[in-house]
PDB file of C-alpha atoms in Angstrom:
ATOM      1  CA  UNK A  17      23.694  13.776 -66.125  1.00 58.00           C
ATOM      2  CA  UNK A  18      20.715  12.005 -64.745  1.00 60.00           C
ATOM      3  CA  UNK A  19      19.876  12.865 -60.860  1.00 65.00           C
ATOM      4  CA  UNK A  20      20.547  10.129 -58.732  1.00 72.00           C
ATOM      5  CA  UNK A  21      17.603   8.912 -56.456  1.00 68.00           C
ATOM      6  CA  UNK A  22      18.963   7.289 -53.216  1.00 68.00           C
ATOM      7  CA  UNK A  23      17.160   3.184 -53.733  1.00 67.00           C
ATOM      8  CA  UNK A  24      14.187   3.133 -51.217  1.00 66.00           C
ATOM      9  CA  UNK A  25      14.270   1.006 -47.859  1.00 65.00           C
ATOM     10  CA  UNK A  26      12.909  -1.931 -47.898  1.00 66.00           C
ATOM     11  CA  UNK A  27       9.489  -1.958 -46.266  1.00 63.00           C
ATOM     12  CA  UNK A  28       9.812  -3.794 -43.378  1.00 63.00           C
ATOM     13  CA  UNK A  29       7.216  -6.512 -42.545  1.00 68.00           C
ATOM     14  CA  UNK A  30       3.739  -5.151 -41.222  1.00 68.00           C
ATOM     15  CA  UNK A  31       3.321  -6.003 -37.602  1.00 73.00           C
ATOM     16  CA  UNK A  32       1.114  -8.598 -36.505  1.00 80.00           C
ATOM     17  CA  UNK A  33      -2.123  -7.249 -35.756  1.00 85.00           C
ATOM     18  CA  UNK A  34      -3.191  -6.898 -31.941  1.00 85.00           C
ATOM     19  CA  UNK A  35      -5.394  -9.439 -30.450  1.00 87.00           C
ATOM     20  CA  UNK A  36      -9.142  -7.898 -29.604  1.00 89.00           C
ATOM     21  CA  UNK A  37      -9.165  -6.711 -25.798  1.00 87.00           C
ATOM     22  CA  UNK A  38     -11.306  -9.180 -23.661  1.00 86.00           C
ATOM     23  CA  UNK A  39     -14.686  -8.264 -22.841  1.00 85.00           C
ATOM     24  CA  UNK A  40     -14.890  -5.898 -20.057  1.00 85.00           C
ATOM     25  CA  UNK A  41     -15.532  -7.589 -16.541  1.00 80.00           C
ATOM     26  CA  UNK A  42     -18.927  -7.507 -15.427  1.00 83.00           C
ATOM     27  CA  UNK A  43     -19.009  -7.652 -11.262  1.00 80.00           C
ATOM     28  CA  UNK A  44     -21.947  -8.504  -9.575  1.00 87.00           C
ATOM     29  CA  UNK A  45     -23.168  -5.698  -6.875  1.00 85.00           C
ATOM     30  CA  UNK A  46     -21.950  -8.895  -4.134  1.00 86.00           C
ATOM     31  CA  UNK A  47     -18.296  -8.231  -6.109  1.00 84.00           C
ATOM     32  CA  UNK A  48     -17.925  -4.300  -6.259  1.00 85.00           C
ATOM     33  CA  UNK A  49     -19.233  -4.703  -2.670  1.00 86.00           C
ATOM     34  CA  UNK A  50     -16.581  -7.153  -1.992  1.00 87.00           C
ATOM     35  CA  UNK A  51     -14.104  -5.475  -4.054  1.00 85.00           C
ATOM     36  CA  UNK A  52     -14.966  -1.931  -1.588  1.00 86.00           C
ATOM     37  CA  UNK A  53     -14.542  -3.501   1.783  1.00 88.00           C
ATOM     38  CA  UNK A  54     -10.760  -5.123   0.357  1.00 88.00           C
ATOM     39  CA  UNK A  55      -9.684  -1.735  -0.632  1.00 89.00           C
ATOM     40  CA  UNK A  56     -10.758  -0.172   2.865  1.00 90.00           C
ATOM     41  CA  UNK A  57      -9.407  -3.049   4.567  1.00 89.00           C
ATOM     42  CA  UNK A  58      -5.994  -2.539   3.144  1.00 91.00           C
ATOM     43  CA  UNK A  59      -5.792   1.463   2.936  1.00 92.00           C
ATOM     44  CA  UNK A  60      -6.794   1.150   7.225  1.00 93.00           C
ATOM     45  CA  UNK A  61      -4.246  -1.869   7.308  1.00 92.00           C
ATOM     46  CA  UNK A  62      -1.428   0.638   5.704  1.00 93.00           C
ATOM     47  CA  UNK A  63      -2.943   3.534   8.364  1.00 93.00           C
ATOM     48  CA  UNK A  64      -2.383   1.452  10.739  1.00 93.00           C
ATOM     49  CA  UNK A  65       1.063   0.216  10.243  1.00 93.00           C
ATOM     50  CA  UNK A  66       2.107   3.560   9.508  1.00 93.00           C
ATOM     51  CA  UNK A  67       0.854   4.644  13.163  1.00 92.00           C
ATOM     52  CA  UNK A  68       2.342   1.498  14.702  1.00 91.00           C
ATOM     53  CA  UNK A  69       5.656   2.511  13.650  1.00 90.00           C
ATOM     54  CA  UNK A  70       5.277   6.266  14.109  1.00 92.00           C
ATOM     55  CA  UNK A  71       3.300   6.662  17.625  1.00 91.00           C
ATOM     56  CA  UNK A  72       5.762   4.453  19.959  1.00 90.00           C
ATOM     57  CA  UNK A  73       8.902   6.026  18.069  1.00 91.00           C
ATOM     58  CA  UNK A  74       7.613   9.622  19.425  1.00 92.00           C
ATOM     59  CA  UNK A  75       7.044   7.876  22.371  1.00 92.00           C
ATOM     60  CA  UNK A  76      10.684   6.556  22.748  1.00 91.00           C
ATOM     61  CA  UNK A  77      11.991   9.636  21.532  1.00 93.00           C
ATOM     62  CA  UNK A  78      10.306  11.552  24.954  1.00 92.00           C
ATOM     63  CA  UNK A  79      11.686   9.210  27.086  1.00 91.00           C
ATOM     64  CA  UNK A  80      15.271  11.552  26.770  1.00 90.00           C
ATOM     65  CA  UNK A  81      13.293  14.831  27.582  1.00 93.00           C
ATOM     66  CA  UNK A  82      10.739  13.530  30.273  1.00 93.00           C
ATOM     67  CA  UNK A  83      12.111  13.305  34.115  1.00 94.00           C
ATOM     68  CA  UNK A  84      12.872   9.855  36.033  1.00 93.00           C
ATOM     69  CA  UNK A  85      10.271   9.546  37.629  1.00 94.00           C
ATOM     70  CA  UNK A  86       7.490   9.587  34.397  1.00 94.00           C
ATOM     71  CA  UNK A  87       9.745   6.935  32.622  1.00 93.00           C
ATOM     72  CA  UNK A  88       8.136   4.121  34.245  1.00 94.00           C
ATOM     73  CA  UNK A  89       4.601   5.598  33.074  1.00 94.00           C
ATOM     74  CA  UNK A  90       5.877   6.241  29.517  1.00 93.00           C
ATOM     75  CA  UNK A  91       7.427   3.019  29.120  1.00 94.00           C
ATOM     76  CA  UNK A  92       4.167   0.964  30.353  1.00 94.00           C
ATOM     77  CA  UNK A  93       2.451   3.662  27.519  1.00 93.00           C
ATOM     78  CA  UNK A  94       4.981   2.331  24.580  1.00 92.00           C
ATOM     79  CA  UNK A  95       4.412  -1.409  25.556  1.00 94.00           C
ATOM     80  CA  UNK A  96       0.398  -1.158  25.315  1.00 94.00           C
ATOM     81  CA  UNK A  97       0.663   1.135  22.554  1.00 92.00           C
ATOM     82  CA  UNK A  98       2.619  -1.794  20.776  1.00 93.00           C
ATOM     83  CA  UNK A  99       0.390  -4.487  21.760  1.00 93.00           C
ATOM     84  CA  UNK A 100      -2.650  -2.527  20.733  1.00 94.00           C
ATOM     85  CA  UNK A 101      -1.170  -2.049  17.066  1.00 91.00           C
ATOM     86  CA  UNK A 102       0.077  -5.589  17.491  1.00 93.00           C
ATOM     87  CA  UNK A 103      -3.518  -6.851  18.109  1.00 93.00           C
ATOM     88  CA  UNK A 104      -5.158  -4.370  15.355  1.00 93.00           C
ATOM     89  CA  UNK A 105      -2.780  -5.488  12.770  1.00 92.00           C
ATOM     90  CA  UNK A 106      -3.692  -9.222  13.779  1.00 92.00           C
ATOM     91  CA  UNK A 107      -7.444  -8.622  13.773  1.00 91.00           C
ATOM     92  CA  UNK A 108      -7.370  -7.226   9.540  1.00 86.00           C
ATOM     93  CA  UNK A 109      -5.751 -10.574   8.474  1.00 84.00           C
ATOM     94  CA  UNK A 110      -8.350 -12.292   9.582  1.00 66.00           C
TER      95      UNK A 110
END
């Protein structure tokens, strides 16, 4: 008896072929310069907030461990520390 060969799959269409990539961007030295300053701009932005919500947390958190008479002090230290990151924050959107 003759071996039976299983019929083969139907080859499926060929995919359409990929566009070309676009020419690589060429940035003037004005641009890379540019680009630098943004990218320092945000990473001290992210510092920042990261420090505005870190510093008057440990602040707050001594308030429970300090005596009565330095909580006046240390709460006058939490409200300028807040401003200050307040008016940092402010300053790098402009």
């Amino acid at each position: 008896a003759p071996e039976l060969v299983p019929p083969l799959p139907e080859l499926a269409r060929a995919p359409e072929p990929v566009p070309p990539a676009p020419p690589p961007m060429v940035l003037t030295e004005d641009a890379k310069e540019k680009r630098g300053e943004v990218y320092k701009r945000a990473k001290l932005k992210g510092t920042i907030e990261s420090q505005a919500a870190d510093h008057p947390a440990r602040l707050r958190a001594l308030l429970e461990k300090v005596p009565e008479s330095a909580r006046p002090a240390l709460l006058r230290a939490i409200a300028v520390s807040e401003s200050g990151y307040e008016r940092a924050l402010e300053s790098l959107e402009d």
